[in-house]
mmCIF file of C-alpha atoms in Angstrom:
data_model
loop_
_atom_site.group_PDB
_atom_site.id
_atom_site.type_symbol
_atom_site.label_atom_id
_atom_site.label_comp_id
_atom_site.label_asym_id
_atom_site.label_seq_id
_atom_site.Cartn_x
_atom_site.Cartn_y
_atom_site.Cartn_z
ATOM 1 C CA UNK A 1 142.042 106.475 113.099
ATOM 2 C CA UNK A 2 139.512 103.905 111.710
ATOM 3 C CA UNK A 3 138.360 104.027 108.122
ATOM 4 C CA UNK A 4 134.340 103.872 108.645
ATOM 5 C CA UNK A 5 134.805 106.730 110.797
ATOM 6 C CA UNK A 6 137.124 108.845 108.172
ATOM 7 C CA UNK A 7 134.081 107.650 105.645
ATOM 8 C CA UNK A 8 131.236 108.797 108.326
ATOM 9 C CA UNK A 9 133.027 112.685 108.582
ATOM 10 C CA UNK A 10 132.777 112.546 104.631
ATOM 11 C CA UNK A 11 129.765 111.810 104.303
ATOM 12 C CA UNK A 12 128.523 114.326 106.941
ATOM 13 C CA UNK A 13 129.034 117.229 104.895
ATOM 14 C CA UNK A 14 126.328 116.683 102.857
ATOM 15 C CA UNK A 15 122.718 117.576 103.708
ATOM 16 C CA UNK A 16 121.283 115.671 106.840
ATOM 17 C CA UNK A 17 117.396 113.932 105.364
ATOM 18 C CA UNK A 18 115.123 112.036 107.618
ATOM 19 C CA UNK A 19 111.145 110.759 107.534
ATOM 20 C CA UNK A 20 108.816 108.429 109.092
ATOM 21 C CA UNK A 21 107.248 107.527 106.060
ATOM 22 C CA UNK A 22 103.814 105.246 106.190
ATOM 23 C CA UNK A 23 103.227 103.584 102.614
ATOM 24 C CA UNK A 24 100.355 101.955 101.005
ATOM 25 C CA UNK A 25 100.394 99.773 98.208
ATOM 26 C CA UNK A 26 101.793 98.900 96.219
ATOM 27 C CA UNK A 27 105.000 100.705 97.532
ATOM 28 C CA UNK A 28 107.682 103.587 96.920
ATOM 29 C CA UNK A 29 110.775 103.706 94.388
ATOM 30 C CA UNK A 30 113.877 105.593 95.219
ATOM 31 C CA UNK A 31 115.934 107.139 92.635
ATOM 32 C CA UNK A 32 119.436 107.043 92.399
ATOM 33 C CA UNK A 33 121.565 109.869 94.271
ATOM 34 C CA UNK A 34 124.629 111.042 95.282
ATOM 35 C CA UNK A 35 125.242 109.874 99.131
ATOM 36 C CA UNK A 36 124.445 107.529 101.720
ATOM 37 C CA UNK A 37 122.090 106.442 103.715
ATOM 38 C CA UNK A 38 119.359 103.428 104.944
ATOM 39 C CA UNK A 39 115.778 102.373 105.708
ATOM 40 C CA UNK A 40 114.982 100.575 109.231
ATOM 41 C CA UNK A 41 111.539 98.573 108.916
ATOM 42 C CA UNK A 42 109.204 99.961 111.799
ATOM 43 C CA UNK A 43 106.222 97.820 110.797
ATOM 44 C CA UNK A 44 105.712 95.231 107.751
ATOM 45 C CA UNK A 45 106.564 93.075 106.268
ATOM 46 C CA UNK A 46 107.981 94.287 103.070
ATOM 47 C CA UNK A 47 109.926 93.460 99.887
ATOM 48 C CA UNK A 48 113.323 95.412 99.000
ATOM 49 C CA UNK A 49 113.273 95.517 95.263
ATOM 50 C CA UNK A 50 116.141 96.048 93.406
ATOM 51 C CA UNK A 51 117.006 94.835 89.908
ATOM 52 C CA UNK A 52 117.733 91.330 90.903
ATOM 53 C CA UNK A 53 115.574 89.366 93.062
ATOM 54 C CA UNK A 54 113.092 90.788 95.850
ATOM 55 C CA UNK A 55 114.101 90.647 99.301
ATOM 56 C CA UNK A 56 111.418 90.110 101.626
ATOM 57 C CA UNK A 57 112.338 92.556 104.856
ATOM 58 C CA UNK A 58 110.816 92.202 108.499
ATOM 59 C CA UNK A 59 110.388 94.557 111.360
ATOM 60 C CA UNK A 60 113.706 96.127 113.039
ATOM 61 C CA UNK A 61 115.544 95.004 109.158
ATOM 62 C CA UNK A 62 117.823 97.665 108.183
ATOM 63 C CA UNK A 63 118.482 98.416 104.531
ATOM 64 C CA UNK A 64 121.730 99.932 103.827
ATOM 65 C CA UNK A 65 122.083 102.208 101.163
ATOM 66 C CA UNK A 66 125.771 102.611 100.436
ATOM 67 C CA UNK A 67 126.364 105.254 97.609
ATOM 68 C CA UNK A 68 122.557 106.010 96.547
ATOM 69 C CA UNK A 69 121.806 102.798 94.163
ATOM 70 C CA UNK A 70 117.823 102.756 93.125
ATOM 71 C CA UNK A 71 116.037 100.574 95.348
ATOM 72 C CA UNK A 72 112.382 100.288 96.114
ATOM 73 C CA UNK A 73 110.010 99.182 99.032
ATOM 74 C CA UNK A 74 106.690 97.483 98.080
ATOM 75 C CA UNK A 75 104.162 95.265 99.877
ATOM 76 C CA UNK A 76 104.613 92.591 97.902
ATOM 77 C CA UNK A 77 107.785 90.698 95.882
ATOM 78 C CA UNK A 78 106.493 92.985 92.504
ATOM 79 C CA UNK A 79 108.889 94.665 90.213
ATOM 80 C CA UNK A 80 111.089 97.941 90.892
ATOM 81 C CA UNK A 81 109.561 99.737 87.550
ATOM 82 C CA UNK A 82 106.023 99.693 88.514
ATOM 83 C CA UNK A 83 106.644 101.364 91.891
ATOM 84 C CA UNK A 84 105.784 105.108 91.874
ATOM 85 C CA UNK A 85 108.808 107.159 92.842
ATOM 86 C CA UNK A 86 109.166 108.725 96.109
ATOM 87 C CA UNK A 87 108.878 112.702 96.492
ATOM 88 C CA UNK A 88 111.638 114.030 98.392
ATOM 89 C CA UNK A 89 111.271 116.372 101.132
ATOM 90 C CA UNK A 90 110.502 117.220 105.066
ATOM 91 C CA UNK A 91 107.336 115.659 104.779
ATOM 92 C CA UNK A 92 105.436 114.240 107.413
ATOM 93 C CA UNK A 93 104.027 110.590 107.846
ATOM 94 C CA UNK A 94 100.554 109.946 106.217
ATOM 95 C CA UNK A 95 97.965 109.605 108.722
ATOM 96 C CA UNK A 96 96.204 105.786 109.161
ATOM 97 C CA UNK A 97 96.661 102.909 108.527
ATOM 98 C CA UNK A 98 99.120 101.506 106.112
ATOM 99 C CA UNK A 99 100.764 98.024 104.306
ATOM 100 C CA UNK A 100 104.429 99.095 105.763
ATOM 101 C CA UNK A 101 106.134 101.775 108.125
ATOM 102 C CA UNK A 102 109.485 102.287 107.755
ATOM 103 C CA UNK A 103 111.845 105.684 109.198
ATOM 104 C CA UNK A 104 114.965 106.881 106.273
ATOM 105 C CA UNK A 105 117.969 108.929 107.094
ATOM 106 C CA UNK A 106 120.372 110.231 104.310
ATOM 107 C CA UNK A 107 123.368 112.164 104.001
ATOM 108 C CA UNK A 108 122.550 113.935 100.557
ATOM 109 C CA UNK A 109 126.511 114.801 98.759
ATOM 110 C CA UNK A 110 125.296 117.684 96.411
ATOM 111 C CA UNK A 111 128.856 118.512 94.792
ATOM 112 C CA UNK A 112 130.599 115.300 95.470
ATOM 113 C CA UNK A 113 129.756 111.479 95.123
ATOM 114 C CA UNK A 114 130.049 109.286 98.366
ATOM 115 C CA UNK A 115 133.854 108.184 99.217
ATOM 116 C CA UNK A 116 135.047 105.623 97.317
ATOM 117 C CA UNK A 117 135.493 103.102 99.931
ATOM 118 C CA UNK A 118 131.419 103.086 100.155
ATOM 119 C CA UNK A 119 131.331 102.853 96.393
ATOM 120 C CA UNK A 120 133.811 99.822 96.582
ATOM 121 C CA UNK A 121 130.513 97.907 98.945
ATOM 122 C CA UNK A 122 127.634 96.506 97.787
ATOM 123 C CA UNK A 123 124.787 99.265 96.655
ATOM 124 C CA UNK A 124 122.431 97.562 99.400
ATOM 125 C CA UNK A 125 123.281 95.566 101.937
ATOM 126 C CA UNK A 126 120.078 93.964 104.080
ATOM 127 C CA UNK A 127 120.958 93.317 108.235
ATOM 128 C CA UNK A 128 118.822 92.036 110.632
ATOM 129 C CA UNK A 129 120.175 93.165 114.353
ATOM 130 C CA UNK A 130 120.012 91.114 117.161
ATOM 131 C CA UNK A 131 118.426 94.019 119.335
ATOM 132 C CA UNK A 132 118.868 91.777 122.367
ATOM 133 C CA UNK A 133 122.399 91.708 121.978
ATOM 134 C CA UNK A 134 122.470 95.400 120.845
ATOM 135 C CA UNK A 135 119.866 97.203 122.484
ATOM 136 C CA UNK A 136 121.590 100.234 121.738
ATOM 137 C CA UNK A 137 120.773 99.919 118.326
ATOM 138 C CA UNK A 138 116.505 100.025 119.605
ATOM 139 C CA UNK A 139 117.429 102.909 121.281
ATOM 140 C CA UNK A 140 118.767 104.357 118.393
ATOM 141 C CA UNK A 141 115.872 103.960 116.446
ATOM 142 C CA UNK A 142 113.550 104.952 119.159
ATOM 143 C CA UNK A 143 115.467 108.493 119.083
ATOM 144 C CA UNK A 144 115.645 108.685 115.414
ATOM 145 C CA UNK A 145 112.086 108.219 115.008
ATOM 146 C CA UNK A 146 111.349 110.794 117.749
ATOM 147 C CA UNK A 147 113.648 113.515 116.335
ATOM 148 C CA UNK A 148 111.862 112.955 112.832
ATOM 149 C CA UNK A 149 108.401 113.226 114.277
ATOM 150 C CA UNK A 150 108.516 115.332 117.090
ATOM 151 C CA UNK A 151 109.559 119.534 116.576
ATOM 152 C CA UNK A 152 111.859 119.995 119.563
ATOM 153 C CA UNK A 153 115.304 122.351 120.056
ATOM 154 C CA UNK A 154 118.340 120.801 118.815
ATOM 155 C CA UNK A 155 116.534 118.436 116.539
ATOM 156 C CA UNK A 156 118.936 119.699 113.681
ATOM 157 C CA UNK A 157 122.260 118.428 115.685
ATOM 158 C CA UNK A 158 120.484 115.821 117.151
ATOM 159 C CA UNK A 159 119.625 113.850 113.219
ATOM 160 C CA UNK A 160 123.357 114.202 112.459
ATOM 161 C CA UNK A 161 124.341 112.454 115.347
ATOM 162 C CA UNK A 162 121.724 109.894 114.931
ATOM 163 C CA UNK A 163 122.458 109.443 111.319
ATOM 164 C CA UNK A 164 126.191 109.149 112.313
ATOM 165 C CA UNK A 165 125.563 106.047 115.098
ATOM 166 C CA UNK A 166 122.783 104.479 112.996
ATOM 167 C CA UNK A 167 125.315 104.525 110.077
ATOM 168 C CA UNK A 168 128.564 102.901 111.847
ATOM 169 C CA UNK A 169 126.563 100.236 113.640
ATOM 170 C CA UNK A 170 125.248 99.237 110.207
ATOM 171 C CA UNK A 171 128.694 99.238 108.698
ATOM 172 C CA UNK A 172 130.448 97.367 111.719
ATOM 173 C CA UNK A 173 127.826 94.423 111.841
ATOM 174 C CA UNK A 174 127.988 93.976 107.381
ATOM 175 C CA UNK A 175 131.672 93.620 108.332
ATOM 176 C CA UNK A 176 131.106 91.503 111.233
ATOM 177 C CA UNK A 177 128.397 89.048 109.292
ATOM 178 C CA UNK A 178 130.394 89.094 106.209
ATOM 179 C CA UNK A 179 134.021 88.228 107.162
ATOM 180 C CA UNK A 180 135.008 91.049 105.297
ATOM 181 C CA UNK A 181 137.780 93.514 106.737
ATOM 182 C CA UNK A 182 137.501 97.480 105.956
ATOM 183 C CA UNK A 183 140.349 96.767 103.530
ATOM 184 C CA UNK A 184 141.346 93.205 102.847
ATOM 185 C CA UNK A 185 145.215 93.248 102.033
ATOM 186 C CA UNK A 186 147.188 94.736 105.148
ATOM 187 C CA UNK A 187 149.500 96.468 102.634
ATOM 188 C CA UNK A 188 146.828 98.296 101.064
ATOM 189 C CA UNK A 189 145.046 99.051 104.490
ATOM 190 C CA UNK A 190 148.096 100.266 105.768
ATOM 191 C CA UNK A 191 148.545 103.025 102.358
ATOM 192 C CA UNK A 192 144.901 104.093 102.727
ATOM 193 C CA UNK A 193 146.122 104.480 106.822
ATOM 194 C CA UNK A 194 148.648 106.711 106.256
ATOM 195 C CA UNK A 195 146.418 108.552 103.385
ATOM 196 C CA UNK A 196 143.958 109.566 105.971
ATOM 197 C CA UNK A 197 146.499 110.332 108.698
ATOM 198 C CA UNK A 198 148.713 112.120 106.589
ATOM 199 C CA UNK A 199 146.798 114.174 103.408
ATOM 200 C CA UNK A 200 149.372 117.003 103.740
ATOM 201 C CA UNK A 201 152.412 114.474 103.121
ATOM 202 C CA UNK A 202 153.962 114.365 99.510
ATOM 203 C CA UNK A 203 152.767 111.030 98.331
ATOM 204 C CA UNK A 204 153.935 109.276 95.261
ATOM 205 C CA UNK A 205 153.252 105.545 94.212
ATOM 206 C CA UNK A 206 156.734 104.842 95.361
ATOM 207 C CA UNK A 207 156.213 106.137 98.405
ATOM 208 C CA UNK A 208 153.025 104.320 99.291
ATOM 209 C CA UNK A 209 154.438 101.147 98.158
ATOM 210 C CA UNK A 210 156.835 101.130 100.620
ATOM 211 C CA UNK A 211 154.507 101.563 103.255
ATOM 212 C CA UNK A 212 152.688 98.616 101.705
ATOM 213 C CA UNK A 213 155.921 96.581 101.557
ATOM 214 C CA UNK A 214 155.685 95.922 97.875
ATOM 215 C CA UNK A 215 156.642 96.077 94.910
ATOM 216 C CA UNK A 216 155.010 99.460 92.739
ATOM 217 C CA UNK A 217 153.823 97.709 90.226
ATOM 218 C CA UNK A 218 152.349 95.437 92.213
ATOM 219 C CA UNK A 219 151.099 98.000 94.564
ATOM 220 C CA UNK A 220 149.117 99.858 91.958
ATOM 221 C CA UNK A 221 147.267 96.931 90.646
ATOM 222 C CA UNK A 222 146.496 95.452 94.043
ATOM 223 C CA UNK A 223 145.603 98.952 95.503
ATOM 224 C CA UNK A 224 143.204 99.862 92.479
ATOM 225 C CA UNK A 225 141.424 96.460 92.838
ATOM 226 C CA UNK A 226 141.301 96.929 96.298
ATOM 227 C CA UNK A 227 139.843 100.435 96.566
ATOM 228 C CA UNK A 228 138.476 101.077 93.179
ATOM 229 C CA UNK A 229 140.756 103.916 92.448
ATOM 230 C CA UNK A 230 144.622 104.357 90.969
ATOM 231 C CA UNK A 231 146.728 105.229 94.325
ATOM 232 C CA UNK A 232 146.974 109.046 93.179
ATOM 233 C CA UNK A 233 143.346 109.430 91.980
ATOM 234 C CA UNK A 234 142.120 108.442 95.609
ATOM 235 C CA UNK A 235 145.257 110.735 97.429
ATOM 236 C CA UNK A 236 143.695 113.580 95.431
ATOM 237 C CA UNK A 237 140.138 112.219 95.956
ATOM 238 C CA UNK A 238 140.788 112.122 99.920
ATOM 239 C CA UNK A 239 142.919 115.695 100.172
ATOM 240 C CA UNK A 240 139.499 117.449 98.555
ATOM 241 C CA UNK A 241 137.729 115.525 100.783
ATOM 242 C CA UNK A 242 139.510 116.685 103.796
ATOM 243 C CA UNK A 243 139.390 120.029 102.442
ATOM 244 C CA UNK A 244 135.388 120.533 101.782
ATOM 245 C CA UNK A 245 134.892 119.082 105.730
ATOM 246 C CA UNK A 246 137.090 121.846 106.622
ATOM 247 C CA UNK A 247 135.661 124.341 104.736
ATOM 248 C CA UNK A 248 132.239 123.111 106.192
ATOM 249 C CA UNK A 249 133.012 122.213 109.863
ATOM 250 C CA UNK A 250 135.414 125.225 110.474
ATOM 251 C CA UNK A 251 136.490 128.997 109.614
ATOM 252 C CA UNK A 252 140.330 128.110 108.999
ATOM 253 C CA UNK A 253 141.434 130.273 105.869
ATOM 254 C CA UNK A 254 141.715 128.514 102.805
ATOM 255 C CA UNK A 255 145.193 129.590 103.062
ATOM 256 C CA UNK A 256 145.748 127.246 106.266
ATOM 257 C CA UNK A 257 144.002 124.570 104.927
ATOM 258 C CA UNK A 258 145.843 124.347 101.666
ATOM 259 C CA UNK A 259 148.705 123.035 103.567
ATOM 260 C CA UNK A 260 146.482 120.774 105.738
ATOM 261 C CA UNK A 261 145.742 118.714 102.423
ATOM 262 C CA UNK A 262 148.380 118.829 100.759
ATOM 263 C CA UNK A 263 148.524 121.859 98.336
ATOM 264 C CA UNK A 264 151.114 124.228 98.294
ATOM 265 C CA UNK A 265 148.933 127.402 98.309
ATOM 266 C CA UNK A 266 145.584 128.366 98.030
ATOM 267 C CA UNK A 267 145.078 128.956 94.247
ATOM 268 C CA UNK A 268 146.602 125.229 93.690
ATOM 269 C CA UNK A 269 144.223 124.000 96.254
ATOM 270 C CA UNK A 270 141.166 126.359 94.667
ATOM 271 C CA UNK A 271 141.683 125.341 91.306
ATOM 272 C CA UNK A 272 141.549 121.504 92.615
ATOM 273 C CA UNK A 273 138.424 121.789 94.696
ATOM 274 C CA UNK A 274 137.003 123.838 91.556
ATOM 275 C CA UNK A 275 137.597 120.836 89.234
ATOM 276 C CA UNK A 276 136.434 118.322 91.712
ATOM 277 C CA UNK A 277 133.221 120.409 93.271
ATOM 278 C CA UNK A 278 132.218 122.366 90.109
ATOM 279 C CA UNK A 279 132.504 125.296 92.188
ATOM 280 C CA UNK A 280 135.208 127.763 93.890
ATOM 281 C CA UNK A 281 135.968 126.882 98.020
ATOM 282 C CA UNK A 282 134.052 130.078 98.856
ATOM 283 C CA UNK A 283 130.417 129.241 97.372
ATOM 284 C CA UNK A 284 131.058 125.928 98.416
ATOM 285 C CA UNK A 285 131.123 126.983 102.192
ATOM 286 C CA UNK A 286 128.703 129.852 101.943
ATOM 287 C CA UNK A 287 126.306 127.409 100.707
ATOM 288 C CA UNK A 288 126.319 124.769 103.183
ATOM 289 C CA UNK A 289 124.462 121.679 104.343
ATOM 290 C CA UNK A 290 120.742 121.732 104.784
ATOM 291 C CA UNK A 291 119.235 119.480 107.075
ATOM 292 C CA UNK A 292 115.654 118.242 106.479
ATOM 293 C CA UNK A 293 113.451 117.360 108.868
ATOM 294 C CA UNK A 294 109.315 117.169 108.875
ATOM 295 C CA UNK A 295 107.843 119.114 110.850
#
């Protein structure tokens, strides 16, 4: 088990969104939402605007989105405010010409915010692959814009596994640039391990400690600056987790997966997802992911 791949399967049960989009100027604001996703730069240049300073943005740049921050794109280094925002849906590219191409993929979380480990990253993170070194990656992005423009069989299972691959290369070279491990302290990495692995376990802070090797107290303060969460909050946070990609990727019982994740029965489990999701387990499976592609 790796922890960008855990992240990638909850993120996945949200709704799949993808579009060639070709913008004049001045450029296109996103609004903030609940899920993940990024922009690669077909044709430019063009300025990422945030609210701190514009980043100017090349061809084959990928813009990471981590947990839905607002963001813009704009031909020129302008401010995020005067950018018109974006309307969302399956809509085709503009014909002609235009100041900037760029192709978007999304998972969309509905009911749920992104997992907190995506939360604990920057909002946006800018890369700019080496394509010679990774020419998987320009294959990537040659299938992603041809399964976004192009109405073919499969095209719905074909964007999630696009949007899956797209997403973990982007995640494994921020890590790689910036020195920075999934989780820095091996203690901590080692609890959030054996989290993942083990949902159905009875956890307490004691217990996760001494997987840690440390002290509780010291455990809990390291663990929630680490992760962004008490220990408990993200046990509970992950088990619900685990449960709604059940619910969504399978027809187990909710009976069977109560155990799964930790909950001694279904009602215990229900009344937990209910709290979390703002919905029973039932309407949350009936109503499923929708994937969005233009057609």
């Amino acid at each position: 088990m790796d922890l960008i791949s855990e992240v990638i399967r909850a993120v996945r049960v949200g709704s799949a969104n993808a579009r060639l989009i070709r913008q004049e100027a001045p450029g296109v604001r996103f609004g903030a939402f609940d899920g993940s996703g990024f922009h690669i730069i077909t044709s430019g240049p063009c300025w990422l605007l945030t609210h701190d300073d514009p980043v100017e943005l090349r061809p084959g740049d990928v813009v990471l989105t981590t947990s839905g921050g607002e963001h813009g794109l704009s031909a020129t280094p302008g401010s995020l405010r005067d950018l018109p925002e974006i309307e969302m849906g399956p809509f085709p590219p503009a014909p002609g010409p235009a100041a900037f191409e760029f192709v978007c993929g999304a998972y969309r979380l509905e009911h749920q915010r992104p997992p907190q480990y995506l939360r604990a990253l920057p909002e946006l993170i800018t890369l700019s692959p080496d394509y010679d070194r990774h020419p998987e990656l320009r294959s990537l992005v040659s299938m992603l814009i041809t399964t976004v423009t192009a109405s073919r069989p499969g095209s719905g299972a074909t964007l999630r596994a696009v949007l899956d691959l797209v997403l973990v290369q982007a995640l494994r070279q921020w890590h790689d640039e910036s020195g920075e491990p999934e989780v820095a302290h091996p203690g901590i990495a080692a609890a959030v391990r054996e989290i993942h692995e083990r949902p159905h376990h009875r956890w307490t802070v004691g217990g996760l400690s001494e997987v840690a090797g440390m002290p509780r107290a010291a455990f809990s303060r390291l663990f929630t600056t680490a992760v962004g969460q008490p220990p408990m909050a993200y046990v509970t946070g992950w088990r619900l987790s685990r449960a709604a990609q059940l619910l969504r990727e399978t027809d187990t019982s909710l009976a069977r997966i109560a155990p799964q994740v930790g909950y001694s029965t279904e009602f215990a489990l229900s009344a937990a997802f209910r709290r979390e999701y703002g919905m029973p387990p039932g309407r949350y499976r009936a109503s499923g992911p929708v994937e969005q592609i233009p057609r």
